[in-house]
């Protein structure tokens, strides 16, 4: 007798983290890709009709590339010592925990909206979930998943647990108010003052589970919540998907739990501001300067320049199509894909030539009607670009498949824009948002999104590295600090101010456009 999942777990940890395994560049085998027993014929994708239901999102929550991304993220950013090293955490792990899951929620809500589902409702400890969660027979008949059971509906949290979680929440809120993290044994005098650069990181650590000695005061809230849902209504060794990062996102309750977690993290970020006017690089990018096309070339005339300005305006972007197809991999309920596309971005210099300008371009999208809610902005890409000392203007074309948020395709990153500007380091190759889910589904009639390109000064904010695989934005890189010194999610990480005046997202964009 052996426990298959323990062996798989040990092997994956060894391959992802151990220096010996990494020196041989061993790849993690896909341990779940056994042939599916699924009868494809029964899975014809018929658009659902009637009142929107949670199960309409099953194709998204069970997308194998997404399940893998989340699973590997937690393999990389673990709560205990990294094998083969003395390190307990990777650089800015707490902050990245908060940011990566926040982005999952922004994408989840965008996807829900396209089906007419409300934004995800944060979990409250006294809630009772009337739905439960069932990954389907194909999942449960597989010997790979013999320990897992569907989560039964209608079971409340034990009241003793509710009290513990309320205490932890109170302690965390007090820490935010006082601006100090402390252990319960005050005489040991171990304190950390929030409000300095590492705050976002500590806020993530105390809420996830990785705050070490501070856990006696603040608990290990995120992990313990998973544990409670993970055994809710079951006996013995049996567990629900929530018990393990390999499968947790299959359960809709995962997102309700994480919305609660994210709201708590936000209570801290809400007390801060991000000033956008102070260190803006001297370049101009206006609303006519961004076009998306399925072609690799910008529209005719887009690059024309005369009398020190762009010659033509009023270009329109191509309509981007998504498709929801039959499941392709094990335990899926459908597969969302989209057209390949390219961003074409015109940037011109403000002031005289003579100095080289190092720029960081950050691309985000948000459903148009939620554009003033900074938490709805979805990171699409982030990359570096240099405007040469003699250049007054440039047109930058960037492929969607080079995005910094996706699990990159190593064979396709040989012509990446950033190659001359960066050192190539090893990424966490199995970790990254699935390319097939890069675009939200949208609706049959099309859905209006805004796209923002935000340019900041690369000499201030960036380590000059790239990786050919994995996602630098969501997963970082091996043996390197996180490649962006700004707070993760910048410029949407906190409320925004321009010249000291706090303002809504769209207003701040107008101000910056007209600088
Ligand atoms: Cu997670």
Coordinates of C-alpha atoms and ligand atoms in Angstrom, one line a residue:
X1 CA 0.0 0.0 0.0
X2 CA 1.2 3.5 -0.8
X3 CA -0.3 6.9 -0.9
X4 CA -0.1 8.1 -4.4
X5 CA -0.6 11.7 -3.6
X6 CA 2.2 11.8 -1.1
X7 CA 4.6 10.4 -3.6
X8 CA 3.5 12.9 -6.2
X9 CA 3.8 15.7 -3.8
X10 CA 7.3 14.8 -2.7
X11 CA 8.5 14.4 -6.3
X12 CA 7.0 17.8 -7.4
X13 CA 8.6 19.6 -4.4
X14 CA 12.0 18.0 -5.3
X15 CA 11.8 18.9 -8.9
X16 CA 10.6 22.5 -8.5
X17 CA 12.9 23.5 -5.6
X18 CA 15.9 21.3 -5.1
X19 CA 19.1 22.7 -6.5
X20 CA 20.2 19.2 -7.7
X21 CA 17.0 18.7 -9.7
X22 CA 17.2 22.2 -11.0
X23 CA 20.8 21.8 -12.1
X24 CA 19.6 18.9 -14.4
X25 CA 16.7 21.0 -15.5
X26 CA 14.3 18.2 -14.9
X27 CA 10.7 18.9 -15.9
X28 CA 7.8 18.1 -13.7
X29 CA 5.9 15.3 -15.5
X30 CA 2.2 15.8 -15.9
X31 CA 1.0 13.3 -13.3
X32 CA -2.7 13.6 -14.0
X33 CA -2.8 13.3 -17.8
X34 CA -4.1 9.7 -17.9
X35 CA -6.5 9.0 -20.7
X36 CA -9.9 10.4 -19.9
X37 CA -12.9 8.1 -19.6
X38 CA -15.0 11.0 -20.5
X39 CA -17.4 10.4 -23.3
X40 CA -16.8 13.5 -25.4
X41 CA -20.1 13.0 -27.3
X42 CA -22.1 13.7 -24.1
X43 CA -20.3 17.1 -23.7
X44 CA -21.6 19.1 -26.7
X45 CA -21.3 22.7 -25.5
X46 CA -24.8 24.1 -25.5
X47 CA -25.0 27.6 -24.3
X48 CA -26.9 27.5 -21.0
X49 CA -30.3 29.2 -20.8
X50 CA -32.5 30.5 -17.9
X51 CA -31.4 32.0 -14.6
X52 CA -27.6 32.1 -14.4
X53 CA -26.2 29.4 -12.1
X54 CA -22.8 28.7 -10.4
X55 CA -22.2 25.6 -12.5
X56 CA -22.1 27.8 -15.7
X57 CA -18.6 28.7 -14.5
X58 CA -17.4 25.1 -14.2
X59 CA -15.5 25.3 -17.6
X60 CA -13.4 28.1 -16.0
X61 CA -12.8 26.7 -12.5
X62 CA -12.0 23.2 -13.9
X63 CA -9.8 24.4 -16.8
X64 CA -6.8 22.2 -16.3
X65 CA -4.3 24.9 -17.2
X66 CA -5.8 27.1 -14.6
X67 CA -5.9 24.3 -12.0
X68 CA -2.2 23.6 -12.7
X69 CA -1.2 27.3 -12.5
X70 CA -2.7 27.6 -9.0
X71 CA -1.3 24.3 -7.9
X72 CA 2.2 25.2 -9.0
X73 CA 2.0 28.7 -7.5
X74 CA 1.6 27.1 -4.1
X75 CA 4.4 24.6 -4.8
X76 CA 6.7 27.5 -5.5
X77 CA 5.5 29.8 -2.7
X78 CA 5.3 27.3 0.1
X79 CA 4.7 27.9 3.8
X80 CA 7.8 26.1 5.0
X81 CA 11.6 25.8 4.3
X82 CA 12.6 25.7 0.6
X83 CA 14.3 22.3 0.1
X84 CA 18.0 22.5 -0.5
X85 CA 18.2 26.0 1.0
X86 CA 17.8 27.7 4.4
X87 CA 15.1 30.1 3.0
X88 CA 11.6 30.0 4.5
X89 CA 10.1 32.4 2.0
X90 CA 10.8 33.6 -1.5
X91 CA 11.2 37.3 -2.1
X92 CA 7.9 39.3 -1.3
X93 CA 6.0 36.0 -1.0
X94 CA 3.3 37.5 1.3
X95 CA 2.6 40.4 -1.1
X96 CA 2.6 38.1 -4.1
X97 CA 0.1 35.8 -2.3
X98 CA -2.2 38.7 -2.0
X99 CA -1.6 40.0 -5.5
X100 CA -1.8 36.8 -7.5
X101 CA -5.1 35.8 -5.8
X102 CA -6.5 39.3 -6.2
X103 CA -5.9 39.0 -9.9
X104 CA -7.7 35.6 -9.9
X105 CA -10.7 37.4 -8.4
X106 CA -10.7 40.3 -10.9
X107 CA -10.7 37.7 -13.7
X108 CA -13.3 35.6 -12.0
X109 CA -15.7 38.6 -11.7
X110 CA -15.1 39.6 -15.3
X111 CA -15.9 36.1 -16.4
X112 CA -19.0 35.9 -14.2
X113 CA -20.3 39.2 -15.5
X114 CA -20.4 37.8 -19.1
X115 CA -22.8 35.1 -17.9
X116 CA -25.0 37.5 -15.9
X117 CA -23.7 36.3 -12.6
X118 CA -23.1 38.7 -9.7
X119 CA -19.6 39.5 -8.6
X120 CA -18.4 36.9 -6.1
X121 CA -19.8 37.3 -2.6
X122 CA -17.3 37.4 0.2
X123 CA -17.6 34.5 2.7
X124 CA -18.7 35.3 6.2
X125 CA -17.8 32.8 9.0
X126 CA -21.5 32.3 9.9
X127 CA -22.6 31.7 6.3
X128 CA -23.9 28.3 5.2
X129 CA -23.3 27.4 1.5
X130 CA -26.5 26.0 0.0
X131 CA -24.8 24.7 -3.1
X132 CA -21.9 22.4 -2.1
X133 CA -19.5 21.5 -4.9
X134 CA -19.1 18.4 -7.1
X135 CA -16.3 18.0 -9.7
X136 CA -18.2 15.3 -11.5
X137 CA -18.0 11.5 -11.9
X138 CA -15.0 11.6 -14.2
X139 CA -13.0 13.3 -11.4
X140 CA -14.3 11.0 -8.6
X141 CA -14.0 7.7 -10.5
X142 CA -10.3 8.4 -11.2
X143 CA -8.0 6.6 -8.8
X144 CA -5.9 9.8 -8.7
X145 CA -8.6 11.4 -6.6
X146 CA -9.6 8.6 -4.4
X147 CA -9.3 10.7 -1.2
X148 CA -11.5 13.5 -2.5
X149 CA -15.3 13.8 -2.1
X150 CA -17.8 16.4 -3.2
X151 CA -18.3 19.0 -0.6
X152 CA -21.8 18.6 0.9
X153 CA -24.2 21.5 0.9
X154 CA -25.8 23.2 3.9
X155 CA -23.1 22.6 6.6
X156 CA -22.2 25.5 8.8
X157 CA -18.7 26.1 10.3
X158 CA -18.3 24.7 13.8
X159 CA -19.0 27.6 16.3
X160 CA -15.7 27.2 18.1
X161 CA -13.9 27.8 14.8
X162 CA -16.1 30.9 14.1
X163 CA -14.9 32.4 17.4
X164 CA -11.2 31.8 16.6
X165 CA -11.5 33.3 13.2
X166 CA -13.3 36.4 14.6
X167 CA -10.5 36.8 17.1
X168 CA -7.9 36.6 14.5
X169 CA -9.7 39.1 12.3
X170 CA -10.0 41.5 15.2
X171 CA -6.3 41.2 15.9
X172 CA -5.4 41.8 12.3
X173 CA -7.7 44.9 12.1
X174 CA -6.1 46.2 15.3
X175 CA -2.7 45.7 13.8
X176 CA -3.7 47.7 10.7
X177 CA -5.2 50.5 12.9
X178 CA -2.1 50.7 15.2
X179 CA 0.3 50.1 12.3
X180 CA 2.2 47.5 14.3
X181 CA 2.4 43.8 14.1
X182 CA 3.4 42.1 17.4
X183 CA 3.6 38.7 19.0
X184 CA 1.3 37.9 21.9
X185 CA 4.2 37.8 24.3
X186 CA 4.9 41.5 24.3
X187 CA 7.9 41.3 26.6
X188 CA 9.8 39.6 23.8
X189 CA 9.4 42.9 22.1
X190 CA 9.1 41.6 18.7
X191 CA 7.3 44.2 16.6
X192 CA 7.1 45.2 13.0
X193 CA 6.0 48.6 12.0
X194 CA 3.6 48.8 9.1
X195 CA 3.7 51.7 6.8
X196 CA 7.2 51.1 5.4
X197 CA 8.1 49.5 2.2
X198 CA 7.5 45.9 3.2
X199 CA 4.0 46.4 4.5
X200 CA 2.1 44.8 1.7
X201 CA 4.4 41.8 2.1
X202 CA 3.7 41.5 5.9
X203 CA -0.1 42.0 5.4
X204 CA 0.0 39.0 3.0
X205 CA 2.1 36.9 5.4
X206 CA -0.1 37.4 8.4
X207 CA -3.3 36.7 6.5
X208 CA -2.1 33.7 4.5
X209 CA -0.2 31.5 7.0
X210 CA 3.4 32.4 6.7
X211 CA 4.0 35.0 9.4
X212 CA 6.1 32.7 11.7
X213 CA 6.1 33.9 15.3
X214 CA 3.3 36.3 14.6
X215 CA 0.9 33.5 13.9
X216 CA 0.0 33.1 17.6
X217 CA -1.6 36.5 17.4
X218 CA -3.0 36.6 13.9
X219 CA -3.6 32.9 13.1
X220 CA -3.0 31.3 9.8
X221 CA -6.3 32.4 8.6
X222 CA -6.2 31.7 4.9
X223 CA -4.8 28.2 5.3
X224 CA -7.1 27.3 8.2
X225 CA -10.1 28.4 6.3
X226 CA -9.1 26.0 3.5
X227 CA -8.8 23.3 6.1
X228 CA -12.3 23.9 7.5
X229 CA -13.9 23.8 4.1
X230 CA -11.6 20.9 3.3
X231 CA -13.2 18.5 5.8
X232 CA -16.6 20.1 6.1
X233 CA -19.2 17.3 6.5
X234 CA -16.7 14.5 5.9
X235 CA -15.2 11.8 8.1
X236 CA -11.7 10.5 8.6
X237 CA -9.2 11.0 5.7
X238 CA -11.7 12.1 3.2
X239 CA -11.4 15.7 2.0
X240 CA -13.0 18.2 -0.3
X241 CA -11.1 20.0 -3.1
X242 CA -10.5 22.9 -0.7
X243 CA -8.2 20.9 1.4
X244 CA -5.5 20.9 -1.2
X245 CA -4.0 23.6 -3.5
X246 CA -4.0 21.0 -6.3
X247 CA -7.8 21.1 -6.6
X248 CA -9.1 24.0 -4.4
X249 CA -10.1 26.3 -7.3
X250 CA -12.6 23.7 -8.5
X251 CA -14.9 24.7 -5.7
X252 CA -16.8 27.9 -6.1
X253 CA -16.4 28.5 -2.4
X254 CA -12.7 29.0 -3.0
X255 CA -13.5 32.3 -4.6
X256 CA -15.9 33.3 -1.9
X257 CA -13.2 32.5 0.7
X258 CA -10.6 34.5 -1.2
X259 CA -12.9 37.4 -1.6
X260 CA -13.1 37.6 2.2
X261 CA -9.3 37.3 2.4
X262 CA -8.8 40.0 -0.3
X263 CA -11.3 42.4 1.4
X264 CA -9.2 42.1 4.6
X265 CA -6.0 42.8 2.8
X266 CA -7.7 45.7 1.1
X267 CA -8.6 47.2 4.5
X268 CA -4.9 47.9 4.7
X269 CA -4.3 49.1 1.2
X270 CA -7.3 51.4 1.4
X271 CA -5.4 53.4 4.0
X272 CA -2.5 54.1 1.5
X273 CA -2.3 56.1 -1.7
X274 CA -0.2 55.8 -4.9
X275 CA 1.0 59.1 -6.3
X276 CA 1.2 59.0 -10.0
X277 CA 2.5 62.4 -10.9
X278 CA 5.9 62.4 -9.1
X279 CA 8.2 60.2 -11.2
X280 CA 6.4 59.9 -14.5
X281 CA 8.9 59.6 -17.4
X282 CA 8.8 62.3 -20.1
X283 CA 6.7 60.5 -22.7
X284 CA 3.2 60.9 -24.0
X285 CA 0.7 58.3 -24.9
X286 CA -2.8 59.3 -25.7
X287 CA -6.1 57.5 -26.3
X288 CA -5.5 57.4 -30.1
X289 CA -2.1 55.7 -29.5
X290 CA -3.3 52.2 -28.7
X291 CA -4.6 49.7 -31.2
X292 CA -5.2 46.0 -30.9
X293 CA -5.1 43.9 -34.0
X294 CA -5.1 40.2 -34.9
X295 CA -2.4 41.1 -37.5
X296 CA 1.2 41.5 -36.5
X297 CA 1.4 44.8 -38.3
X298 CA -0.2 48.0 -37.1
X299 CA -2.9 49.5 -39.3
X300 CA -1.7 51.5 -42.4
X301 CA -0.7 55.0 -41.5
X302 CA -0.5 54.3 -37.7
X303 CA 3.3 54.9 -37.7
X304 CA 3.2 58.0 -39.9
X305 CA 4.9 61.0 -38.3
X306 CA 5.3 64.6 -39.6
X307 CA 5.7 68.1 -38.1
X308 CA 6.6 66.5 -34.8
X309 CA 3.3 64.7 -34.3
X310 CA 1.5 61.6 -35.4
X311 CA -0.1 62.1 -38.8
X312 CA -3.2 60.1 -38.4
X313 CA -5.7 59.3 -35.6
X314 CA -9.0 57.5 -35.3
X315 CA -7.8 53.9 -35.8
X316 CA -10.0 51.2 -34.5
X317 CA -9.1 47.9 -32.9
X318 CA -10.0 44.6 -34.3
X319 CA -12.9 42.7 -32.6
X320 CA -11.3 40.0 -30.5
X321 CA -13.2 36.7 -30.6
X322 CA -13.3 34.1 -27.9
X323 CA -14.7 30.6 -28.2
X324 CA -16.0 28.1 -25.6
X325 CA -15.3 24.6 -26.9
X326 CA -15.4 21.0 -25.8
X327 CA -13.2 20.0 -22.9
X328 CA -9.7 19.1 -24.0
X329 CA -8.0 17.8 -20.9
X330 CA -8.8 15.7 -17.9
X331 CA -11.7 16.7 -15.6
X332 CA -12.6 19.8 -17.7
X333 CA -16.1 21.0 -18.5
X334 CA -15.2 23.1 -21.5
X335 CA -12.3 25.0 -22.9
X336 CA -12.2 28.8 -23.4
X337 CA -9.9 30.0 -26.1
X338 CA -9.3 33.3 -28.0
X339 CA -7.8 34.8 -31.2
X340 CA -4.2 35.6 -31.1
X341 CA -3.7 39.4 -31.0
X342 CA -1.1 42.2 -30.8
X343 CA -0.9 45.5 -29.1
X344 CA 0.4 48.4 -31.1
X345 CA 1.4 51.3 -28.9
X346 CA 2.6 54.8 -30.0
X347 CA 4.8 56.6 -27.6
X348 CA 6.3 60.0 -28.2
X349 CA 8.8 62.0 -26.2
X350 CA 8.0 65.1 -24.3
X351 CA 10.8 67.7 -24.5
X352 CA 14.1 67.4 -26.2
X353 CA 16.0 64.3 -27.3
X354 CA 19.5 63.6 -26.0
X355 CA 18.8 61.1 -23.3
X356 CA 17.8 57.5 -23.5
X357 CA 14.5 56.8 -21.8
X358 CA 14.1 53.4 -20.0
X359 CA 10.4 52.7 -19.8
X360 CA 8.2 50.1 -18.1
X361 CA 4.9 49.5 -20.0
X362 CA 2.0 48.0 -18.0
X363 CA -1.1 46.9 -19.8
X364 CA -4.4 46.3 -17.9
X365 CA -8.0 45.8 -18.9
X366 CA -11.2 46.3 -17.0
X367 CA -14.9 45.9 -17.9
X368 CA -15.8 49.5 -19.0
X369 CA -18.6 49.9 -16.5
X370 CA -16.3 49.0 -13.6
X371 CA -13.3 51.0 -14.7
X372 CA -13.4 53.2 -11.6
X373 CA -13.1 50.2 -9.3
X374 CA -9.3 49.7 -9.2
X375 CA -9.8 46.1 -8.0
X376 CA -11.4 45.2 -11.3
X377 CA -8.3 46.0 -13.4
X378 CA -6.7 42.8 -14.8
X379 CA -3.0 42.8 -15.6
X380 CA -2.4 41.7 -19.1
X381 CA 1.3 42.3 -19.6
X382 CA 4.3 44.2 -18.3
X383 CA 7.5 44.8 -20.2
X384 CA 10.5 47.1 -20.6
X385 CA 11.3 49.3 -23.5
X386 CA 14.1 51.8 -24.3
X387 CA 13.5 54.9 -26.3
X388 CA 16.8 55.7 -27.9
X389 CA 18.6 59.0 -27.2
X390 CA 17.9 60.4 -30.7
X391 CA 14.3 59.0 -31.0
X392 CA 11.4 61.4 -30.7
X393 CA 8.8 58.7 -31.1
X394 CA 8.2 55.0 -31.6
X395 CA 5.6 52.4 -32.3
X396 CA 5.8 49.3 -30.1
X397 CA 4.2 46.0 -31.2
X398 CA 3.8 43.4 -28.5
X399 CA 2.4 39.9 -29.0
X400 CA -0.2 38.5 -26.6
X401 CA 1.8 35.2 -26.4
X402 CA 4.7 37.1 -24.9
X403 CA 2.6 38.4 -22.0
X404 CA 4.3 38.5 -18.6
X405 CA 1.3 37.1 -16.8
X406 CA 0.9 33.8 -18.8
X407 CA 2.8 30.6 -18.5
X408 CA 5.1 31.5 -21.4
X409 CA 6.0 29.1 -24.2
X410 CA 9.8 28.8 -24.1
X411 CA 9.9 28.0 -27.8
X412 CA 8.2 31.3 -28.7
X413 CA 10.2 33.7 -26.6
X414 CA 13.2 33.9 -28.9
X415 CA 12.1 37.2 -30.5
X416 CA 10.9 38.9 -27.4
X417 CA 11.1 42.7 -27.4
X418 CA 13.0 42.7 -24.1
X419 CA 16.0 40.6 -25.1
X420 CA 18.4 43.4 -25.6
X421 CA 17.4 45.1 -22.4
X422 CA 17.4 42.3 -19.9
X423 CA 19.3 39.4 -18.5
X424 CA 17.5 36.1 -19.0
X425 CA 17.0 34.1 -15.8
X426 CA 15.2 30.9 -15.0
X427 CA 11.4 31.3 -14.5
X428 CA 9.2 28.9 -12.6
X429 CA 8.2 27.2 -15.8
X430 CA 5.0 25.5 -14.7
X431 CA 3.6 28.6 -13.1
X432 CA 1.6 31.2 -15.0
X433 CA -1.9 32.2 -16.0
X434 CA -3.1 30.0 -18.9
X435 CA -2.8 31.6 -22.3
X436 CA -6.2 30.2 -23.3
X437 CA -7.8 32.3 -20.5
X438 CA -5.9 35.5 -21.1
X439 CA -9.0 37.2 -22.4
X440 CA -12.3 37.0 -20.5
X441 CA -15.0 35.3 -22.4
X442 CA -17.1 38.4 -23.2
X443 CA -20.6 38.0 -24.6
X444 CA -22.2 37.0 -27.9
X445 CA -22.9 40.7 -28.6
X446 CA -19.5 41.8 -27.5
X447 CA -18.6 43.4 -24.2
X448 CA -17.0 46.8 -23.7
X449 CA -13.6 46.8 -22.0
X450 CA -11.2 49.6 -21.4
X451 CA -7.5 49.0 -22.0
X452 CA -4.9 51.1 -20.1
X453 CA -1.3 51.3 -21.0
X454 CA 0.6 52.9 -18.1
X455 CA 4.2 53.9 -18.6
X456 CA 6.6 54.3 -15.7
X457 CA 10.3 55.0 -15.3
X458 CA 12.1 51.7 -15.5
X459 CA 15.2 53.0 -13.8
X460 CA 13.1 53.4 -10.7
X461 CA 11.0 50.3 -10.8
X462 CA 12.6 47.4 -12.5
X463 CA 15.2 44.7 -12.1
X464 CA 16.3 44.1 -15.7
X465 CA 15.5 40.4 -16.0
X466 CA 13.3 38.3 -18.2
X467 CA 12.4 34.7 -18.2
X468 CA 11.5 32.5 -21.1
X469 CA 9.0 30.4 -19.3
X470 CA 6.5 30.8 -16.5
X471 CA 5.1 34.2 -15.5
X472 CA 7.3 36.9 -14.1
X473 CA 4.3 39.0 -13.0
X474 CA 2.4 36.3 -11.1
X475 CA 5.2 33.9 -10.2
X476 CA 8.5 35.8 -10.1
X477 CA 11.8 34.1 -11.1
X478 CA 14.2 31.6 -9.6
X479 CA 17.1 32.9 -7.5
X480 CA 16.1 36.4 -8.1
X481 CA 14.2 39.2 -6.4
X482 CA 10.7 40.0 -7.7
X483 CA 11.4 41.9 -10.9
X484 CA 9.4 45.0 -10.2
X485 CA 10.2 47.3 -7.2
X486 CA 6.8 49.0 -7.3
X487 CA 4.0 47.6 -5.2
X488 CA 2.4 44.7 -7.0
X489 CA -0.6 45.8 -8.9
X490 CA 0.8 49.3 -9.4
X491 CA -0.7 51.7 -10.3
X492 CA -4.0 50.1 -9.1
X493 CA -2.7 48.7 -5.8
X494 CA -4.1 51.4 -3.6
X495 CA -6.2 54.5 -4.0
X496 CA -4.7 56.9 -6.6
X497 CA -3.6 60.5 -6.2
X498 CA -2.3 62.9 -8.8
X499 CA -0.3 65.9 -7.4
X500 CA -1.5 65.0 -4.0
X501 CA -5.1 65.0 -4.9
X502 CA -6.9 61.7 -4.5
X503 CA -9.1 60.8 -7.4
X504 CA -11.1 58.2 -9.3
X505 CA -9.2 55.9 -11.7
X506 CA -10.7 57.4 -14.9
X507 CA -10.2 61.0 -13.7
X508 CA -6.5 60.2 -12.9
X509 CA -6.1 58.8 -16.5
X510 CA -7.5 62.0 -18.0
X511 CA -5.2 64.1 -15.8
X512 CA -2.1 62.1 -16.9
X513 CA -3.1 62.2 -20.5
X514 CA -3.2 66.0 -20.4
X515 CA -0.1 66.6 -18.5
Ligands
LIG1 CU1 -4.2 29.8 -3.6

